[in-house]
JSON list of C-alpha atoms in Angstrom, two decimals:
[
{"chain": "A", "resi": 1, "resn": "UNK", "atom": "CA", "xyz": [15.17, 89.98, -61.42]},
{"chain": "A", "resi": 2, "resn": "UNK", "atom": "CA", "xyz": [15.93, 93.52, -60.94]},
{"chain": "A", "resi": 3, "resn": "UNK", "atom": "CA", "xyz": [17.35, 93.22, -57.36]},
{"chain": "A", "resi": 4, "resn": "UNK", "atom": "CA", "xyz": [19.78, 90.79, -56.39]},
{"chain": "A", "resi": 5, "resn": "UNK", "atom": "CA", "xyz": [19.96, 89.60, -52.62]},
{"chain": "A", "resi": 6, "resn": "UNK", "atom": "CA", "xyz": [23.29, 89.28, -50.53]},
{"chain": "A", "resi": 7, "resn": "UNK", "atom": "CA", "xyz": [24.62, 86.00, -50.39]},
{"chain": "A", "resi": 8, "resn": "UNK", "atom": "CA", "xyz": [24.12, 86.00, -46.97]},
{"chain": "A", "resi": 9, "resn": "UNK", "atom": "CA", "xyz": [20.37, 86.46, -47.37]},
{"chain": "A", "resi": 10, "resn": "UNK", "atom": "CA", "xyz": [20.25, 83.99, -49.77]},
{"chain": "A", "resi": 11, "resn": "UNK", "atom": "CA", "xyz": [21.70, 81.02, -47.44]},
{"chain": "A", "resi": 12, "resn": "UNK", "atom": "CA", "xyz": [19.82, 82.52, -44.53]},
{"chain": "A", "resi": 13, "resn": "UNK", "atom": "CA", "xyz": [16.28, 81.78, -46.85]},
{"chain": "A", "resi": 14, "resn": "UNK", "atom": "CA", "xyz": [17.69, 78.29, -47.97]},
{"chain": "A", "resi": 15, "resn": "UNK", "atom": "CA", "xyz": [15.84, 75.31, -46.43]},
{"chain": "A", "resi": 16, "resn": "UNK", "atom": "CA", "xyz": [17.31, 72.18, -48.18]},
{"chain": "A", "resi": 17, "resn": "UNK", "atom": "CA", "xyz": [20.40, 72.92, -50.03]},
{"chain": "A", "resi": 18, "resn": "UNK", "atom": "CA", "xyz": [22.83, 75.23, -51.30]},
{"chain": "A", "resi": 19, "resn": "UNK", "atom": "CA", "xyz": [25.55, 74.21, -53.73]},
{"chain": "A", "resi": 20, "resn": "UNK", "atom": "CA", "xyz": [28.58, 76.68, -54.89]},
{"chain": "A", "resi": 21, "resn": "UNK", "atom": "CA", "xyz": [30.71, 75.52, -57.74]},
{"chain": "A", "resi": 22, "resn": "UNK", "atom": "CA", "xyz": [33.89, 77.28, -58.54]},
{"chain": "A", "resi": 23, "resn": "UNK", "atom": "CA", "xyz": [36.20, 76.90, -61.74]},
{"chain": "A", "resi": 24, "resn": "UNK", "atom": "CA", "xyz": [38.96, 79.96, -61.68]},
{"chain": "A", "resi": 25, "resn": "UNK", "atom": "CA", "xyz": [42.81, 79.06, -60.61]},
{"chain": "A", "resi": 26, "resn": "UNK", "atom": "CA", "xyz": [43.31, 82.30, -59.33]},
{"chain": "A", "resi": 27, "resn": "UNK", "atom": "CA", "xyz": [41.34, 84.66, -58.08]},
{"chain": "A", "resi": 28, "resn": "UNK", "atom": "CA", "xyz": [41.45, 88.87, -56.78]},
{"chain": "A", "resi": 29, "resn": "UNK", "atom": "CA", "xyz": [44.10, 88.81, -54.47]},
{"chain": "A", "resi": 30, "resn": "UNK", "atom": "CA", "xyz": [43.09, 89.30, -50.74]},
{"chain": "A", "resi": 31, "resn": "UNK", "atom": "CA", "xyz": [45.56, 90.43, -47.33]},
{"chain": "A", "resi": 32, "resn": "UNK", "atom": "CA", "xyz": [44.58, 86.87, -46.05]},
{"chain": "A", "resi": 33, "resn": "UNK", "atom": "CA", "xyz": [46.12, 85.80, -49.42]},
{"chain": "A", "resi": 34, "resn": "UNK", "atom": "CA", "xyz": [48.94, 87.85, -49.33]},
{"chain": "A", "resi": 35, "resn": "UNK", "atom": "CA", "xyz": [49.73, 86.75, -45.59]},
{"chain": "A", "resi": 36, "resn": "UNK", "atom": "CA", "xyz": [49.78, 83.43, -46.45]},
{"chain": "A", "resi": 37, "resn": "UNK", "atom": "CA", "xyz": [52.18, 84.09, -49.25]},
{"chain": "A", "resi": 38, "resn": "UNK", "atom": "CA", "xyz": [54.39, 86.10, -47.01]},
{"chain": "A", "resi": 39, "resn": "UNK", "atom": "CA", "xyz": [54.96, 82.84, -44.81]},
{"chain": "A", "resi": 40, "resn": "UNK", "atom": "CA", "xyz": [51.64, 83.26, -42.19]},
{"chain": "A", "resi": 41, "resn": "UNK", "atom": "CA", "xyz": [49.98, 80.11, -41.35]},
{"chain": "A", "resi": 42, "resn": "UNK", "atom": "CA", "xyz": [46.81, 80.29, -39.38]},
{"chain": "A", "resi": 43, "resn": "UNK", "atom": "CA", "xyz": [46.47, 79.54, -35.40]},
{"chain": "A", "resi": 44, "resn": "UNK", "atom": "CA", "xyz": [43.97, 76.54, -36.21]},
{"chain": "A", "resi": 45, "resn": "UNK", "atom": "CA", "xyz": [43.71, 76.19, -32.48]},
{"chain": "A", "resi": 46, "resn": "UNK", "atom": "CA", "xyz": [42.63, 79.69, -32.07]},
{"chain": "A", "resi": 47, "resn": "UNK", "atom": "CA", "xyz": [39.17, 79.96, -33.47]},
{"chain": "A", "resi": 48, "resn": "UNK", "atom": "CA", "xyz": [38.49, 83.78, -33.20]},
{"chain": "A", "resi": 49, "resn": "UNK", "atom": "CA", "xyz": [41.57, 84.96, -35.45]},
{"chain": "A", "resi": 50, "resn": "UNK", "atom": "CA", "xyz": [40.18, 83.00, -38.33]},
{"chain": "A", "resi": 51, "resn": "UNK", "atom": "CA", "xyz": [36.10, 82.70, -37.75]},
{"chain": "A", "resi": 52, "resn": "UNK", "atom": "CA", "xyz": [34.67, 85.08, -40.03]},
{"chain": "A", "resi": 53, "resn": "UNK", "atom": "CA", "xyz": [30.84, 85.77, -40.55]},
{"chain": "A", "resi": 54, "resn": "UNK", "atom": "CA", "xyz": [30.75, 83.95, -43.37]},
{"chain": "A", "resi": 55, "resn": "UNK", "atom": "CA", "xyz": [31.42, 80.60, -41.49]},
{"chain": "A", "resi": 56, "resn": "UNK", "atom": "CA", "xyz": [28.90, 81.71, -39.12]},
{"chain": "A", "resi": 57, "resn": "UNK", "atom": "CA", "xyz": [26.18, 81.97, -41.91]},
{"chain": "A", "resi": 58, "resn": "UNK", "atom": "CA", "xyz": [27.45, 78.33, -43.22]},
{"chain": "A", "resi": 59, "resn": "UNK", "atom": "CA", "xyz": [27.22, 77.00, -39.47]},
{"chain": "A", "resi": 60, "resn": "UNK", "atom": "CA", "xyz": [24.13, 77.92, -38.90]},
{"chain": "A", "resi": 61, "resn": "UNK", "atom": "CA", "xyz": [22.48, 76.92, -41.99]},
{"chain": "A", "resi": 62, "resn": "UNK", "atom": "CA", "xyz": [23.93, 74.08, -41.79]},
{"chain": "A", "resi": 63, "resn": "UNK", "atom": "CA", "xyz": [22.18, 73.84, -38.16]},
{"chain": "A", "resi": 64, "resn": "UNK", "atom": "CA", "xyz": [19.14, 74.51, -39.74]},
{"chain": "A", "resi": 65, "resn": "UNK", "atom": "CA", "xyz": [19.41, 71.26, -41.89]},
{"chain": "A", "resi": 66, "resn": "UNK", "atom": "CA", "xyz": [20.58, 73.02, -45.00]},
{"chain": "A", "resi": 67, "resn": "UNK", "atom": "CA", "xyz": [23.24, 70.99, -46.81]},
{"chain": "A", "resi": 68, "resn": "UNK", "atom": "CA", "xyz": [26.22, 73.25, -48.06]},
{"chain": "A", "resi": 69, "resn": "UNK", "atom": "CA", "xyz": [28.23, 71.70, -50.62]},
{"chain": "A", "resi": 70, "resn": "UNK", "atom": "CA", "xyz": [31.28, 73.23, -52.65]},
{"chain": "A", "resi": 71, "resn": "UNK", "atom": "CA", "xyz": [32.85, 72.06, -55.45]},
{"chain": "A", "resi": 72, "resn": "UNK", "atom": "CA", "xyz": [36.21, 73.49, -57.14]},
{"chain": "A", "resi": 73, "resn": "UNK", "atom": "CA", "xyz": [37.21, 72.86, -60.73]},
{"chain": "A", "resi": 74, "resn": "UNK", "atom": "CA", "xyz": [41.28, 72.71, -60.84]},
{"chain": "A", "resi": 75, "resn": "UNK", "atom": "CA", "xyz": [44.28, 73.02, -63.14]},
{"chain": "A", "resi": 76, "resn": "UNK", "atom": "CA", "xyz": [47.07, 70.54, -61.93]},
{"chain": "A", "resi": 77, "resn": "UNK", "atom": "CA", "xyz": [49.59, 71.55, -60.91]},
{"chain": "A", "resi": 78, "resn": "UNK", "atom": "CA", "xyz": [47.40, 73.64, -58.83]},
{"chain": "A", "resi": 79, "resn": "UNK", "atom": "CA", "xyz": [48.64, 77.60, -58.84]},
{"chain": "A", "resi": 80, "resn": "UNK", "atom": "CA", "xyz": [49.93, 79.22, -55.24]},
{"chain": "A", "resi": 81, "resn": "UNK", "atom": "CA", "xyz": [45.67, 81.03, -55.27]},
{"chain": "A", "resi": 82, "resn": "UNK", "atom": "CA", "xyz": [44.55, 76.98, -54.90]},
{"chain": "A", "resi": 83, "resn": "UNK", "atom": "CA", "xyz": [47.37, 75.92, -52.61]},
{"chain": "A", "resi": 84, "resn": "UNK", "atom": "CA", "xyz": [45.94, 78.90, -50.34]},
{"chain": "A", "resi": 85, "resn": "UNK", "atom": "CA", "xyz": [42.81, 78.01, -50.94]},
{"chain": "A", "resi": 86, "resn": "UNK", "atom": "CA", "xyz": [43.03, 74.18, -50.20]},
{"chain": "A", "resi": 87, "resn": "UNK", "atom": "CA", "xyz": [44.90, 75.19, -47.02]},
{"chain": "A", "resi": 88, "resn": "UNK", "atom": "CA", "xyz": [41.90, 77.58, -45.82]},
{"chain": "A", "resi": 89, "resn": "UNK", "atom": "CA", "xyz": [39.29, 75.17, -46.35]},
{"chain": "A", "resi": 90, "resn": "UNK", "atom": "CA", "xyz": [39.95, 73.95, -43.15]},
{"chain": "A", "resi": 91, "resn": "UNK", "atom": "CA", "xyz": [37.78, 76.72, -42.36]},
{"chain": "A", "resi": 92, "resn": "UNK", "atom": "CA", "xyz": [34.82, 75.51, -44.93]},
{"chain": "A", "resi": 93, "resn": "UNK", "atom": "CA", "xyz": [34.91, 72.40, -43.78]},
{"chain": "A", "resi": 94, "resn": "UNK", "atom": "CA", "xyz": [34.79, 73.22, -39.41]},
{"chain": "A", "resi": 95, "resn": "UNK", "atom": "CA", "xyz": [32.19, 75.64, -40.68]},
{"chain": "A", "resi": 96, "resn": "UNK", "atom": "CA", "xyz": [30.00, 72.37, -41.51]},
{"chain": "A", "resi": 97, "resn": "UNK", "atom": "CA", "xyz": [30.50, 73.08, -45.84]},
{"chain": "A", "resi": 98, "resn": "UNK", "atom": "CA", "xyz": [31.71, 69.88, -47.98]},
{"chain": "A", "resi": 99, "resn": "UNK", "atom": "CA", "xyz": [34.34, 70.10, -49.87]},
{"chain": "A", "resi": 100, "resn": "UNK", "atom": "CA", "xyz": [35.14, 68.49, -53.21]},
{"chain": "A", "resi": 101, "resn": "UNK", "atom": "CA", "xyz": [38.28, 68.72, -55.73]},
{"chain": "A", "resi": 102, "resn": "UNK", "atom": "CA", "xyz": [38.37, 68.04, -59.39]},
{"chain": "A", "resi": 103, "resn": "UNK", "atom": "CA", "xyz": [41.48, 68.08, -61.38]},
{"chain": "A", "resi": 104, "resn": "UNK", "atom": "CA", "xyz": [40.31, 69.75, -64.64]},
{"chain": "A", "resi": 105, "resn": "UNK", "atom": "CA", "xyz": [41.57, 66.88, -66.55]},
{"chain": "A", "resi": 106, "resn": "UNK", "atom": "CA", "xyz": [39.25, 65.24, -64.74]},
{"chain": "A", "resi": 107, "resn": "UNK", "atom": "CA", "xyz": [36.10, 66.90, -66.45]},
{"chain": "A", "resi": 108, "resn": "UNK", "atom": "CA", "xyz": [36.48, 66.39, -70.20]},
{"chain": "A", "resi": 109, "resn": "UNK", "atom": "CA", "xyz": [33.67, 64.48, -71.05]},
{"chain": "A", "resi": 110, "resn": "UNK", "atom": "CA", "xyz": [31.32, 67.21, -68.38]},
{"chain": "A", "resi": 111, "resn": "UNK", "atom": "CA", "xyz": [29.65, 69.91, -69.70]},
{"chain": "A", "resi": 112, "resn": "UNK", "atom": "CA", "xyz": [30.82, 73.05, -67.79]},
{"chain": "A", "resi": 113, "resn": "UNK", "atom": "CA", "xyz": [28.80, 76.23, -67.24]},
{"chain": "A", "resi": 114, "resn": "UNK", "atom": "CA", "xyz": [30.87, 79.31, -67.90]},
{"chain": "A", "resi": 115, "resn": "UNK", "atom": "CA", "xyz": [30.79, 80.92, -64.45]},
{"chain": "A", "resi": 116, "resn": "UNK", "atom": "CA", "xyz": [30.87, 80.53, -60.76]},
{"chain": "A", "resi": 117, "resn": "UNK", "atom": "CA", "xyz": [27.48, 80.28, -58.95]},
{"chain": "A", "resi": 118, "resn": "UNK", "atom": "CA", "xyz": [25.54, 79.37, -56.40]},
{"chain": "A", "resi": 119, "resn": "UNK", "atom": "CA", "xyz": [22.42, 77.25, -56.57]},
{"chain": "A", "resi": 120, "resn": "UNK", "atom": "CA", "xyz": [20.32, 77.83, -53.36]},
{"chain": "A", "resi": 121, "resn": "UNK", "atom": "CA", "xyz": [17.27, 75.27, -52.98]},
{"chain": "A", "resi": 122, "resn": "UNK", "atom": "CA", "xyz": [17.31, 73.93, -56.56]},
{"chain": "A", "resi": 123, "resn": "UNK", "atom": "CA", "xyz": [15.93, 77.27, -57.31]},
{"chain": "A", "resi": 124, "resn": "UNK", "atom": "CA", "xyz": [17.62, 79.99, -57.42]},
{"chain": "A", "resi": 125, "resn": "UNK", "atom": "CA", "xyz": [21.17, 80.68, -59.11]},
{"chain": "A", "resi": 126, "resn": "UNK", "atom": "CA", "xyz": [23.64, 83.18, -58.06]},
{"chain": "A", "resi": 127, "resn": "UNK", "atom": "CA", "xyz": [26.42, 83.51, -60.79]},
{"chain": "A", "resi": 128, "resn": "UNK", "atom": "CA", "xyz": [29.26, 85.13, -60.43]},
{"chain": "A", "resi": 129, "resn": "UNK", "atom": "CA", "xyz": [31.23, 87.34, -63.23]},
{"chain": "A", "resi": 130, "resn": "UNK", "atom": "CA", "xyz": [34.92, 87.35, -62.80]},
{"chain": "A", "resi": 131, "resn": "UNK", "atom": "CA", "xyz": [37.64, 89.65, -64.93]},
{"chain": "A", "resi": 132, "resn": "UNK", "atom": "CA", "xyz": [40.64, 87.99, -67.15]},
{"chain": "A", "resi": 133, "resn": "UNK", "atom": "CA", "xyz": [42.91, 88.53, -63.60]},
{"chain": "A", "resi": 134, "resn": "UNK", "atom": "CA", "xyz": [40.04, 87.57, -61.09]},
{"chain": "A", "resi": 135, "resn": "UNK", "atom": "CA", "xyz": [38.58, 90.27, -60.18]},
{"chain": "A", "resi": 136, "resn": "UNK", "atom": "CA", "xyz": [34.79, 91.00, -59.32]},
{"chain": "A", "resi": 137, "resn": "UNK", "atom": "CA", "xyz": [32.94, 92.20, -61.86]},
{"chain": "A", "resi": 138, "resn": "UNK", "atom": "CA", "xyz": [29.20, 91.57, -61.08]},
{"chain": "A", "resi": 139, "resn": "UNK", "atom": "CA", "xyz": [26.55, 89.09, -60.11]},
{"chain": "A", "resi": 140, "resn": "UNK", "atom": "CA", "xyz": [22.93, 87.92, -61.12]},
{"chain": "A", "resi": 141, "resn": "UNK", "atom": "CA", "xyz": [20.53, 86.14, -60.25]},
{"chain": "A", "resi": 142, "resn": "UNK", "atom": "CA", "xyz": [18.72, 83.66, -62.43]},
{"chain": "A", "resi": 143, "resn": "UNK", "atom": "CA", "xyz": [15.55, 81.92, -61.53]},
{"chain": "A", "resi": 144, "resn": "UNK", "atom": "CA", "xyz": [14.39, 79.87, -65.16]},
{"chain": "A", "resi": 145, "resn": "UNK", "atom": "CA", "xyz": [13.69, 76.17, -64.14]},
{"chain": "A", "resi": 146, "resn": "UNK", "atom": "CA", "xyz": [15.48, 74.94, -67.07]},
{"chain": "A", "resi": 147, "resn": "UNK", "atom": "CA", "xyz": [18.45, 76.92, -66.16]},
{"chain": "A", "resi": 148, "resn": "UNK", "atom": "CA", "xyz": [18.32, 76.23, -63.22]},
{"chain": "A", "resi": 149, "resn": "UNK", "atom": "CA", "xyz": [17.84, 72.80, -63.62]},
{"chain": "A", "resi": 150, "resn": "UNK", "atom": "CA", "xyz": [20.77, 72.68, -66.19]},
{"chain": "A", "resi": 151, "resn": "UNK", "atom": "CA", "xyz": [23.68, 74.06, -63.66]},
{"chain": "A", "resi": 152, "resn": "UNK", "atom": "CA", "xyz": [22.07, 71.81, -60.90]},
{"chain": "A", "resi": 153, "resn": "UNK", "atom": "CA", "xyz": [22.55, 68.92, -63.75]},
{"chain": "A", "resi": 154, "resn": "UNK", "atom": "CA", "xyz": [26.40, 69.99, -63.92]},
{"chain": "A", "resi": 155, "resn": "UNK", "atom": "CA", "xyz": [26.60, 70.38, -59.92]},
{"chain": "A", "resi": 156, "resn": "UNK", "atom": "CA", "xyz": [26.40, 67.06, -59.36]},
{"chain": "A", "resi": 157, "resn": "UNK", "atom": "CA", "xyz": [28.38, 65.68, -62.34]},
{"chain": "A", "resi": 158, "resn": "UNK", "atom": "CA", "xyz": [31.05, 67.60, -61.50]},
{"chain": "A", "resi": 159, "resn": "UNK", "atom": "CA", "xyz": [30.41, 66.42, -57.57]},
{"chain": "A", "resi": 160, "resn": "UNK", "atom": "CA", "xyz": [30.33, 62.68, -58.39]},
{"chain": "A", "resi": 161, "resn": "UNK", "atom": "CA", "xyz": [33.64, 62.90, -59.84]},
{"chain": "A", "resi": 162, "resn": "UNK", "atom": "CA", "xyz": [35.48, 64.99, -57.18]},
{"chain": "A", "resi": 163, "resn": "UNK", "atom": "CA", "xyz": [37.46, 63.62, -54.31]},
{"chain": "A", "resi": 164, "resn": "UNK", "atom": "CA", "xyz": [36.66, 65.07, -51.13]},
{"chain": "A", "resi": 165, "resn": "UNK", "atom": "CA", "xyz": [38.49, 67.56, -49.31]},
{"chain": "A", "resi": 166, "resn": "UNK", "atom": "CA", "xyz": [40.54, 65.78, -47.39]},
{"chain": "A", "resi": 167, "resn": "UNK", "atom": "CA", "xyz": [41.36, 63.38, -49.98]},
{"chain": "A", "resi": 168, "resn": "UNK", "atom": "CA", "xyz": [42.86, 65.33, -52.12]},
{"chain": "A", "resi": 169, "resn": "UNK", "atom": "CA", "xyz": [46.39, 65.95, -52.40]},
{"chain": "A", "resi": 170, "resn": "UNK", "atom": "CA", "xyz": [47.41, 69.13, -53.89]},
{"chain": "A", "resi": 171, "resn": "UNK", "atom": "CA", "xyz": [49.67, 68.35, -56.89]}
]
């Protein structure tokens, strides 16, 4: 495929599903990151200083019927990037996204593909390319059944063994 749709086009065309795993322990750094690491803790109570328009596109998919699931792949003890990030899912999760946790440990016998992605109506993948230190580096998008079918495969043998959001206790 020669061009490669915005994520938010992609959820926006979704009408069943749309399923993002992610396996990094750190990712590029980011001033909502760095806030947090400086001491900030979000307003929970005040909606506006943490809605972004990526919850909105989650919301109203999610409106729409589309079921938004994440899963993260995790070293334990978790690195300060997942402590962040386990503390900002609040905003996944009011968004109307579920949320699952697996300690890598956890996934030895699973079969893991090498990147992040997104799988949007059991059809489409969206993988993402990451540097050594987290940063971006590209995305593509793959639509071969058997691919397809292959990361969906892993999806939910990765989601079957996670413990849900608010489950999970960062260690």
């Amino acid at each position: 495929m020669s061009s490669i749709p915005e994520f938010s086009e992609l959820l926006a065309d979704a009408k069943r599903s749309a399923v993002h795993l992610e396996m990094r322990d750190s990712y590029y750094s980011n001033p909502r990151f760095e806030a947090w690491q400086q001491g900030h803790r979000t307003d929970w109570d005040d909606r506006a200083s943490w809605w972004r328009p990526f919850h909105q596109q989650i919301a109203d998919a999610v409106a729409r019927g589309v079921s938004v699931r994440r899963a993260r792949v995790v070293s334990e003890p978790v690195t300060e990037y997942i402590r962040w990030e386990h503390y900002v899912t609040h905003s996944n999760v009011t968004a109307g996204e579920r949320v699952r946790w697996l300690p890598r440990r956890e996934a030895t016998e699973l079969l893991l593909p090498g990147n992040d992605f997104w799988i949007f109506d059991d059809r489409l993948i969206r993988v993402h390319h990451f540097s050594g230190d987290g940063d971006w580096a590209g995305k593509e998008l793959r639509d071969d059944p058997g691919v397809v079918d292959m990361y969906s495969a892993a999806f939910e043998k990765i989601w079957e063994r996670a413990i849900p959001h608010d489950q999970y206790e960062i260690k």
